Tab-separated table of C-alpha atoms and ligand atoms in Angstrom:
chain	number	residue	atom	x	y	z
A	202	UNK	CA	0.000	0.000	0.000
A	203	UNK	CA	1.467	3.407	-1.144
A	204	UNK	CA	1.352	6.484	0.838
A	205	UNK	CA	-1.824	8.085	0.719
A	206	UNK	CA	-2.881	12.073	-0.583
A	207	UNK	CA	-5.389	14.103	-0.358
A	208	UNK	CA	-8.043	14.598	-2.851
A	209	UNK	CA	-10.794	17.340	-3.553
A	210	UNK	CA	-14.044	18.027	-5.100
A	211	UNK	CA	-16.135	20.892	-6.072
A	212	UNK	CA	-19.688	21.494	-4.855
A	213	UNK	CA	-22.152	20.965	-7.932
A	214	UNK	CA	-25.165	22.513	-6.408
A	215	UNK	CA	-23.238	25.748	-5.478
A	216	UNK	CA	-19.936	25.773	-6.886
A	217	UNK	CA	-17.869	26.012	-4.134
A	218	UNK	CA	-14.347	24.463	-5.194
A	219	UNK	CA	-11.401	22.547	-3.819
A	220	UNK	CA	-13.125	21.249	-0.791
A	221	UNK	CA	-11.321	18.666	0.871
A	222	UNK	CA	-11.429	14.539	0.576
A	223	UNK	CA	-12.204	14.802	3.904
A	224	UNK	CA	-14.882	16.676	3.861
A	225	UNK	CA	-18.479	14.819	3.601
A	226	UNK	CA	-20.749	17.656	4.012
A	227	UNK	CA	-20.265	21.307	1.804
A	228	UNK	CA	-18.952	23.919	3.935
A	229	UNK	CA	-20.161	26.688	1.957
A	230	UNK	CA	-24.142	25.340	1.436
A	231	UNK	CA	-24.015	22.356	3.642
A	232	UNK	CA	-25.163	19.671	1.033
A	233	UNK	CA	-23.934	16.551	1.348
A	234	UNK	CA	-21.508	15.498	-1.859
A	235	UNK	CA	-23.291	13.575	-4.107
A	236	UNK	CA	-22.027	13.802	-7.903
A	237	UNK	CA	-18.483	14.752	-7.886
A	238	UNK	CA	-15.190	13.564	-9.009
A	239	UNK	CA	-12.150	13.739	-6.702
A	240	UNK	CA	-9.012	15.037	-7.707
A	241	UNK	CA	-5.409	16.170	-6.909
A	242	UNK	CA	-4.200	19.387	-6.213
A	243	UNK	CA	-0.550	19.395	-8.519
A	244	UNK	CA	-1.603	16.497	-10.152
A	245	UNK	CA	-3.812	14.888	-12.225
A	246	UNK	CA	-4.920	11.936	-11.529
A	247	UNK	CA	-3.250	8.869	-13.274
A	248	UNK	CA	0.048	11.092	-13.743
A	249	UNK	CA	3.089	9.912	-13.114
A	250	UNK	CA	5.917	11.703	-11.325
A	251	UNK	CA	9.460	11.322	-10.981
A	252	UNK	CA	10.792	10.731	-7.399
A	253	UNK	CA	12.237	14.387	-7.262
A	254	UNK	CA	9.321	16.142	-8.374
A	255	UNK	CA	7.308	15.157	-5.569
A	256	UNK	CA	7.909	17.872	-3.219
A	257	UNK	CA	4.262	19.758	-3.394
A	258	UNK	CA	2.820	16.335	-3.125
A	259	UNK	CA	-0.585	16.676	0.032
A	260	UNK	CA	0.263	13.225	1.958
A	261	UNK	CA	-2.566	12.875	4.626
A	262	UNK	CA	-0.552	12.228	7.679
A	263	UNK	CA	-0.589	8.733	9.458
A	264	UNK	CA	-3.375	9.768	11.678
A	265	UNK	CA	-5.785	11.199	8.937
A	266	UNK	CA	-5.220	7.868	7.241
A	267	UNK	CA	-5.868	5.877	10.139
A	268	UNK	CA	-9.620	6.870	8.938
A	269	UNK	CA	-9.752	6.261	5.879
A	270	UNK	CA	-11.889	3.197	4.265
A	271	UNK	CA	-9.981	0.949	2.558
A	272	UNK	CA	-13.173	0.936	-0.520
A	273	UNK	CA	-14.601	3.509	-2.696
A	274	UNK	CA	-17.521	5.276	-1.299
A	275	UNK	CA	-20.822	4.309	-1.805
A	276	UNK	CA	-24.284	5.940	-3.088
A	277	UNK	CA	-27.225	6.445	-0.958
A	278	UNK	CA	-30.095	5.549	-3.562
A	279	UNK	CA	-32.502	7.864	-2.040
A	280	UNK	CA	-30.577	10.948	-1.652
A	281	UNK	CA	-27.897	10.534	-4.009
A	282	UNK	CA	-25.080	11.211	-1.630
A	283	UNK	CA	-21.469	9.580	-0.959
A	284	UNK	CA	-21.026	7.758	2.364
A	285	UNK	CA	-17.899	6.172	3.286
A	286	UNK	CA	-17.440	2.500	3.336
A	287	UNK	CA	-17.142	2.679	6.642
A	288	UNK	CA	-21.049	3.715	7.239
A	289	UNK	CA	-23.881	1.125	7.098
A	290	UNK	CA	-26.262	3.938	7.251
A	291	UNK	CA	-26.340	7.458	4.807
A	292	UNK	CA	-25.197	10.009	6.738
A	293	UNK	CA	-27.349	12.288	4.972
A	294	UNK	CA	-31.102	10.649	5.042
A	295	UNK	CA	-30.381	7.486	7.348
A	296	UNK	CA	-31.285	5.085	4.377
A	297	UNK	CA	-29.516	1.382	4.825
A	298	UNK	CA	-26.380	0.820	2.884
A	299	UNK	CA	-28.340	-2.090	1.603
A	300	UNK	CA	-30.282	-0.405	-1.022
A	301	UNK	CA	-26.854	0.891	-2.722
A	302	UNK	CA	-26.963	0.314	-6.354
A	303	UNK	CA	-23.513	1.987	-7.068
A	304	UNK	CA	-19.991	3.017	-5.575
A	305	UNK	CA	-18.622	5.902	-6.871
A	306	UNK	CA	-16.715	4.440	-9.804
A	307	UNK	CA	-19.813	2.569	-11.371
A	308	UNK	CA	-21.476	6.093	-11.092
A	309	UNK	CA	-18.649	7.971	-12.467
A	310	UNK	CA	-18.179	5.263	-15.486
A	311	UNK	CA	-22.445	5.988	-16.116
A	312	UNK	CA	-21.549	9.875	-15.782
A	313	UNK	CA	-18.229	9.545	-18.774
A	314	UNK	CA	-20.882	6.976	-20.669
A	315	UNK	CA	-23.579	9.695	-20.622
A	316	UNK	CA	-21.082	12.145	-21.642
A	317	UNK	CA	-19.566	10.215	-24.356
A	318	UNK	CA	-23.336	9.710	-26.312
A	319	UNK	CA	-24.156	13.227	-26.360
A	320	UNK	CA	-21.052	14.185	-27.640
A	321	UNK	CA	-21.455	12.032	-30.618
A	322	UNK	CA	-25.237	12.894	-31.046
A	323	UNK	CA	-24.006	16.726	-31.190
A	324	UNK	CA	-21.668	17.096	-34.636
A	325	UNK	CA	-24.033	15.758	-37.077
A	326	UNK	CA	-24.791	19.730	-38.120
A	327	UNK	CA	-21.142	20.893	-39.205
A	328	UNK	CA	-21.509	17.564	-41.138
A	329	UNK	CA	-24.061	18.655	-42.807
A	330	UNK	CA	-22.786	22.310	-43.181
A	331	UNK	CA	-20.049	21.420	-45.488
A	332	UNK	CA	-21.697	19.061	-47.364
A	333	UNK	CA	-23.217	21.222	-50.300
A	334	UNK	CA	-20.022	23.344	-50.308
A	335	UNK	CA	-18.009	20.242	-51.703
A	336	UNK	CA	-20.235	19.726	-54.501
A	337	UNK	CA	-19.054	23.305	-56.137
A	338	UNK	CA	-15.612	21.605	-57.295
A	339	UNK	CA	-17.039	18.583	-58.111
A	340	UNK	CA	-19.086	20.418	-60.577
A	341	UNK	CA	-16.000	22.252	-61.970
A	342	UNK	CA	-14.076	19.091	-62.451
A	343	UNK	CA	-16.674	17.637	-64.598
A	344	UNK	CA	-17.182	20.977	-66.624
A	345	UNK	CA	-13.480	20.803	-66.887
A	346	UNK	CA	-13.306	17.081	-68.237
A	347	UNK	CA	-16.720	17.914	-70.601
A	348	UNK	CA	-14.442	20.262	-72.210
A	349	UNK	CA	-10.932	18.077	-72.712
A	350	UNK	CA	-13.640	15.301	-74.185
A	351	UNK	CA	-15.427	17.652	-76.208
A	352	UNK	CA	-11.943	19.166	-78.078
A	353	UNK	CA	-10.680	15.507	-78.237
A	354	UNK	CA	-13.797	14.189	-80.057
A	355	UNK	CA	-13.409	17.134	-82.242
A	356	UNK	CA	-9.676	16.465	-82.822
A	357	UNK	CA	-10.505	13.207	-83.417
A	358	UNK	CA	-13.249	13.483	-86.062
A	359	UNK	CA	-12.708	14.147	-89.572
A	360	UNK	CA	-12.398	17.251	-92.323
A	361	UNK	CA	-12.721	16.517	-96.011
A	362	UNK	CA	-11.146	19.584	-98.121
A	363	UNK	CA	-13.300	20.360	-100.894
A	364	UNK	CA	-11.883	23.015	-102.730
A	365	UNK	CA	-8.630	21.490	-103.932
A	366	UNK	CA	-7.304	20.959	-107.545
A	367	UNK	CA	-4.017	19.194	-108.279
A	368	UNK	CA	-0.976	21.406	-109.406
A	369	UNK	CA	1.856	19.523	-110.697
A	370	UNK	CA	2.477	15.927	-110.401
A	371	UNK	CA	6.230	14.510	-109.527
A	372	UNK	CA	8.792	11.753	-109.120
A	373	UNK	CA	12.133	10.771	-108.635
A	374	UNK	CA	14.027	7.641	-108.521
A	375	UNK	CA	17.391	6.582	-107.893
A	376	UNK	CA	19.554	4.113	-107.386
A	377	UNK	CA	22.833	3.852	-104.872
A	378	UNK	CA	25.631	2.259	-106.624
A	379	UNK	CA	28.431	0.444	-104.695
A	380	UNK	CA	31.798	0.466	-104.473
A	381	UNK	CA	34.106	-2.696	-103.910
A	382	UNK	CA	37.624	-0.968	-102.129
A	383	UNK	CA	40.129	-2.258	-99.219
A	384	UNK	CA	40.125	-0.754	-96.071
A	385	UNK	CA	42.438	-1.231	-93.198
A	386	UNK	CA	40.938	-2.595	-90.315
A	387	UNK	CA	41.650	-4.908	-86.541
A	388	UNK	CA	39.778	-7.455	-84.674
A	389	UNK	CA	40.058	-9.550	-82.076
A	390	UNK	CA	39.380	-12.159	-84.933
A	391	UNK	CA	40.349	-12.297	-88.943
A	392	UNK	CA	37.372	-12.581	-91.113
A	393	UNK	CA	37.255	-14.396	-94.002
A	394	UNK	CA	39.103	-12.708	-97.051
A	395	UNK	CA	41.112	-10.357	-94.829
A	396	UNK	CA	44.510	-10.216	-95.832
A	397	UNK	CA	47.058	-10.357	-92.610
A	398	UNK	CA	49.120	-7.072	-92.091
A	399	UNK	CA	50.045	-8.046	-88.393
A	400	UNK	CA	49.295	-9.455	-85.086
A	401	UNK	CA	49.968	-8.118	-81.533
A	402	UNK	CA	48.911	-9.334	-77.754
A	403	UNK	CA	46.679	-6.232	-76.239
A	404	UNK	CA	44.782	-5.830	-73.384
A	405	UNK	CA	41.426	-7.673	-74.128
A	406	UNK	CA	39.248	-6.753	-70.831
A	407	UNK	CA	40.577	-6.252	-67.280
A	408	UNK	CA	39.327	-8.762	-64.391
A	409	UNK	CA	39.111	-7.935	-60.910
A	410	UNK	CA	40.592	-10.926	-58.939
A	411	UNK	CA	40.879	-11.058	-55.211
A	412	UNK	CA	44.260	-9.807	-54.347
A	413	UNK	CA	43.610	-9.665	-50.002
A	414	UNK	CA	41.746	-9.093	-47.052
A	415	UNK	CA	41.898	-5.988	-45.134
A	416	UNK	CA	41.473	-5.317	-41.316
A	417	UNK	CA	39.625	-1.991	-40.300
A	418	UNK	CA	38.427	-1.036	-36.681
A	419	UNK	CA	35.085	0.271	-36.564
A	420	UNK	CA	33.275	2.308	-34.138
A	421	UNK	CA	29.977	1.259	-32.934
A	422	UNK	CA	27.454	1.934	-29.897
A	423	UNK	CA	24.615	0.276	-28.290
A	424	UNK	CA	22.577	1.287	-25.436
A	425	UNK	CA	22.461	-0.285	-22.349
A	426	UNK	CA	21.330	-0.314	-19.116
A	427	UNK	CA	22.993	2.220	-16.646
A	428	UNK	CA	20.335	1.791	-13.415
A	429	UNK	CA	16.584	1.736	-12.933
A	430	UNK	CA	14.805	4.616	-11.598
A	431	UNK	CA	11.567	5.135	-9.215
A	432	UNK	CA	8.613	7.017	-10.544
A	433	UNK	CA	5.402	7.459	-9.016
A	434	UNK	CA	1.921	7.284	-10.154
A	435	UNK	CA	-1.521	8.172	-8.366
A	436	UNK	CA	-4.502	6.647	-8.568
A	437	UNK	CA	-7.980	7.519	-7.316
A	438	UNK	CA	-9.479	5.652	-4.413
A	439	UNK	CA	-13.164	6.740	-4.996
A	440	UNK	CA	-13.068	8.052	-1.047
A	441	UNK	CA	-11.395	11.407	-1.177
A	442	UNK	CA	-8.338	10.056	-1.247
A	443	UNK	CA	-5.096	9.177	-3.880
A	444	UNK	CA	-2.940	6.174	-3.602
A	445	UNK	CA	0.687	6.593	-4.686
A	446	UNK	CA	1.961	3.924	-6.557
A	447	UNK	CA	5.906	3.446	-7.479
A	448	UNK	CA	7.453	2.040	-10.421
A	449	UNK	CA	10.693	1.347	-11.710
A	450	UNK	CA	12.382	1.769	-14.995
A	451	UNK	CA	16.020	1.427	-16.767
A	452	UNK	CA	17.612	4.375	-18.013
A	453	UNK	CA	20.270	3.550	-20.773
A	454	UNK	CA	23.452	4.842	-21.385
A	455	UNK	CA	25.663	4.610	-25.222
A	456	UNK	CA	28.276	2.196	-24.339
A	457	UNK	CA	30.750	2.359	-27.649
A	458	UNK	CA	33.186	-0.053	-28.646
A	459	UNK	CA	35.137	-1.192	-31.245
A	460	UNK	CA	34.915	-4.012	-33.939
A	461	UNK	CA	37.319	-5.043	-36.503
A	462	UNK	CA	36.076	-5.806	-39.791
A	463	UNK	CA	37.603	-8.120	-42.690
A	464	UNK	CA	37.238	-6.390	-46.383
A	465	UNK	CA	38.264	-8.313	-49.524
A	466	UNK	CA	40.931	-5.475	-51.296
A	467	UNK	CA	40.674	-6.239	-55.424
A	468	UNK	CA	43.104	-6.036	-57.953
A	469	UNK	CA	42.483	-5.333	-61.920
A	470	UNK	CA	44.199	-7.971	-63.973
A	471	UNK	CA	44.726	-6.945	-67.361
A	472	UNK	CA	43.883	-9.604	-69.835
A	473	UNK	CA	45.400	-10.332	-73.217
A	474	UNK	CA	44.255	-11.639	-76.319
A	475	UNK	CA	45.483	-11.273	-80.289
A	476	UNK	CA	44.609	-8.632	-82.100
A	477	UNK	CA	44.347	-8.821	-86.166
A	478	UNK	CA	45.684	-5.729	-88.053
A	479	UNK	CA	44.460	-6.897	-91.805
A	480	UNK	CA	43.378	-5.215	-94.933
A	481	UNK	CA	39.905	-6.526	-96.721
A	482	UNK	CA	37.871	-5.851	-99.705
A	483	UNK	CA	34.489	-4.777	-98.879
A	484	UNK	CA	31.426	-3.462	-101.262
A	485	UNK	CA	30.086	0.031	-99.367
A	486	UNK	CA	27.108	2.657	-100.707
A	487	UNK	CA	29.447	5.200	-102.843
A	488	UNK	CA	27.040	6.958	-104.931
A	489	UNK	CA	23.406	8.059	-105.447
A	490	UNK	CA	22.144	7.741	-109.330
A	491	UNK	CA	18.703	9.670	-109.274
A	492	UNK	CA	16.030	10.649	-112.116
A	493	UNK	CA	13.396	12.928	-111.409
A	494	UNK	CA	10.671	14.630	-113.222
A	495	UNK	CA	7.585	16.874	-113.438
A	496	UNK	CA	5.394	14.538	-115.162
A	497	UNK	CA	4.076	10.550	-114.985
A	498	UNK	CA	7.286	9.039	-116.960
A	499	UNK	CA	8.725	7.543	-114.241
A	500	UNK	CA	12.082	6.127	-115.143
A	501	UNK	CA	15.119	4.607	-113.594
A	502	UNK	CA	18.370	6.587	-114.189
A	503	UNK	CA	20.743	4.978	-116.466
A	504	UNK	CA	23.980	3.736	-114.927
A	505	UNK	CA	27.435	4.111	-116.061
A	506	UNK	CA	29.164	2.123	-113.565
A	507	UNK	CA	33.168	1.947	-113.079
A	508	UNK	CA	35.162	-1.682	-113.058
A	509	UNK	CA	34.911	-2.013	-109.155
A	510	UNK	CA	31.228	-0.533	-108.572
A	511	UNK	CA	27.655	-2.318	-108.700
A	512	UNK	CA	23.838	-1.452	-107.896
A	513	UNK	CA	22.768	-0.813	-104.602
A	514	UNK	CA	19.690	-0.205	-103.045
A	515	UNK	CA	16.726	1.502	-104.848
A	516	UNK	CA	14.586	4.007	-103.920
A	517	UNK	CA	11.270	6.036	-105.396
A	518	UNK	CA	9.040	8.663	-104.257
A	519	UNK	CA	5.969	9.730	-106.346
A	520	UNK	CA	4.063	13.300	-105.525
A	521	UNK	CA	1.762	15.324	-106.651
A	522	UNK	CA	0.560	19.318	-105.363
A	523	UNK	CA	-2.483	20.825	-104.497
A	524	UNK	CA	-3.466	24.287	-104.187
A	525	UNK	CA	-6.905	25.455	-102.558
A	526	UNK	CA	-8.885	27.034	-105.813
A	527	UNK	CA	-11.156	29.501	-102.748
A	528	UNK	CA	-8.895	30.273	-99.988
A	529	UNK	CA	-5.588	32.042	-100.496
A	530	UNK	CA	-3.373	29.233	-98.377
A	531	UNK	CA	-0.013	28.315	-99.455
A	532	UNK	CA	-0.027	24.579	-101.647
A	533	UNK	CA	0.750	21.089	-100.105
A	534	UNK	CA	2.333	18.391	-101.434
A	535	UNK	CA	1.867	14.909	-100.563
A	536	UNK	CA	3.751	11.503	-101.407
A	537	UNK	CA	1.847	8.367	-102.080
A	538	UNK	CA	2.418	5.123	-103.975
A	539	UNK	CA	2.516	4.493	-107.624
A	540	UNK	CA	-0.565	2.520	-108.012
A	541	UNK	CA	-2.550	5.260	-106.994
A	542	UNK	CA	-0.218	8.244	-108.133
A	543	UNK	CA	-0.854	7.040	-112.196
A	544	UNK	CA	-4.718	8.071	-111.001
A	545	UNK	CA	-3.676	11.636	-110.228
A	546	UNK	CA	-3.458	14.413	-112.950
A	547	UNK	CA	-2.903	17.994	-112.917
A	548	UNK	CA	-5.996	20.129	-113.288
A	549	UNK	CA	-8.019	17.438	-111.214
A	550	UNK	CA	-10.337	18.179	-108.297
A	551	UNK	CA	-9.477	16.226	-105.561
A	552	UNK	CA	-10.945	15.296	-102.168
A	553	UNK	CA	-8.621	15.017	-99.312
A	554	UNK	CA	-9.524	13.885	-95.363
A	555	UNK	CA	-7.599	14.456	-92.652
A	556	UNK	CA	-8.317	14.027	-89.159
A	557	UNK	CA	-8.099	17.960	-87.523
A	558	UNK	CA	-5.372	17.223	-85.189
A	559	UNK	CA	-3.187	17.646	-88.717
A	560	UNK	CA	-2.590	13.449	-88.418
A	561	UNK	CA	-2.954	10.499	-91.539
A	562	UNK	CA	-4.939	12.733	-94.499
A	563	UNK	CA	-5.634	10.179	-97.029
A	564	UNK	CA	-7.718	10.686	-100.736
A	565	UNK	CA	-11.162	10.577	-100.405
A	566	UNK	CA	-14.276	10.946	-102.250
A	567	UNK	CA	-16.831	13.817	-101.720
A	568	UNK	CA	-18.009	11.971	-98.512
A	569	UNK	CA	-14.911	11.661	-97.151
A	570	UNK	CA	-14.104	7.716	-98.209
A	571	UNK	CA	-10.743	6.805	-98.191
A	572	UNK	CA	-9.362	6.009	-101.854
A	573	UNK	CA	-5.528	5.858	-101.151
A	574	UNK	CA	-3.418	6.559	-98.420
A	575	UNK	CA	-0.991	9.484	-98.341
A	576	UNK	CA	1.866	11.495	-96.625
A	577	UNK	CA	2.562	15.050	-96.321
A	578	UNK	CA	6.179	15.803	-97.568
A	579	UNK	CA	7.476	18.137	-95.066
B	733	ZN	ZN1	-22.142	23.725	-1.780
B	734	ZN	ZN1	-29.245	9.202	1.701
């Protein structure tokens, strides 16, 4: 059993505050204490203290708590009042203890209970305050997205160009011709046909190979325990009276210390290997032969090839220009493929679709159905 202190309570029918534990009857109005919560004066109750903060700490003295019931007090159930456990009979109306339906903690844990309910009953109208507030941004949002929808659909959708007549139709062709000549070249390997100049060990690729293991101190820390230390905590007794309860608890200190620690130390080994210095015939793109004209005689360009040359790779492009025959806006040409570019003649109306984001126009009839694809020549 810890030493004991003094508690107080406040009269609730008139107010009067910090009357002792002691105390059964108000001094101030004479009411005997019926609803009321004890308390500590420096402390709270439940608190917990360390052993040198103690010193404003009310102990009762070893008389006073020769008097004190060992139980919380109990309540009269016809006059609401708190009698000691040490009374059979209420002090205040002479009922029998017998009758008691609560002590003072079952009637303080009703009281918090009570409390508790109406304080969650009570914020449903801020709730609600709020409530039609947060709808205004929702509303912008979805004006917002309405909008990035609307311009993608009408991105998205399709313009057919009706006022267009074709300009000029072109090509070109042309043809890369080859060239078979030695170059000079190494390796780490001779390919076939390469004619050996010379040969030399070089450094291929390094490897790192364990070379040893190095020792290092380290410094570390840990925490542990120094001493344990007494602190105090009170407790209501439900009688006018606190019981002080002690604890104990480590404190820590950094204890630091040393460790030594193995690390593997690497060395780069250079590694060798034969290197080829050779010479070797090879055929390489040289020259572009290209033909080109303003008209639908596509042709290939005639080669005149040297002794150590040959054809390459062939390419074509075949275009044609349109001008707007309304608006005053600058012509376009477009590239497209043969088939459909024989179709295509100057003086011709033509339809052309092209999604308005400026993406994939393609030929079209009046409606806007696709006839042959197409790309703008930039
Ligand atoms: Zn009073
Ligand atoms: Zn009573």
């Amino acid at each position: 059993m810890g030493k004991l202190v003094m508690g107080y309570w406040d009269c609730p029918v008139c107010g009067s505050k910090g009357i002792a534990g002691n105390v059964m009857n108000c001094p101030s109005c004479g009411r005997a204490r019926g609803d009321v919560q004890f308390y500590m004066k420096n402390v709270a109750e439940g608190e917990s203290r360390e052993e040198n903060e103690r010193g404003d700490i009310e102990y009762l003295s070893e008389e006073q708590a020769k008097y004190v019931s060992k139980n919380p007090d109990w309540y009269c159930s016809f006059c609401n009042s708190l009698n000691s456990d040490n009374a059979e009979t209420c002090s205040n109306c002479g009922a029998s203890r017998e009758n008691s339906e609560a002590n003072y903690f079952e009637m303080l844990k009703k009281k918090q209970e009570r409390e508790a309910a109406e304080l969650a009953a009570r914020p449903a109208s801020p709730a609600a305050r709020t409530a039609p507030s947060s709808k205004k941004p929702l509303l912008i949002i979805l004006a917002i997205l309405a909008v990035i929808v609307g311009v993608f659909v009408y991105l998205n959708g399709n313009k057919t160009s009706s006022d267009l007549k074709v300009s000029s139709v072109g090509w070109t062709r042309i043809i890369n011709i080859e060239a078979n000549k030695q170059y000079s070249e190494s390796d780490w390997n001779l390919p076939d046909g390469a004619e050996l100049v010379n040969q030399k060990q070089e450094i291929h690729h390094y490897d790192s190979v364990l070379d040893h293991y190095e020792s290092r101190e380290v410094q570390r820390s840990r925490q542990v325990v120094d001493h344990y230390e007494t602190y105090y905590t009170y407790k209501d007794r439900g009688n006018g009276t606190f019981e002080e309860i002690s604890h104990e608890r480590p404190v820590y200190t950094t204890e630091y210390y040393t460790e030594t620690v193995r690390e593997p130390v690497y060395v780069q080994v250079p590694r060798y290997a034969t290197k080829y210095y050779y010479t070797i015939w090879r055929w390489k793109p040289e020259r572009d032969a290209e033909a080109s004209g303003e008209d639908h005689n596509a042709a290939w360009p005639e080669l005149n090839l040297a002794e150590n040359e040959r054809e390459g790779q062939r390419r074509e492009e075949y275009r044609f220009t349109v001008e707007h025959t309304g608006k005053k806006e600058a012509p376009v040409t477009y590239r497209l493929a043969e088939s459909a570019w024989r179709n295509v003649n100057p003086g011709d109306p033509i339809f052309i679709t092209a999604k308005r984001s400026g993406a994939d126009p393609y030929i079209s009839d009046a409606k806007g159905n696709k006839i042959a694809d197409l790309e703008r020549v930039r």
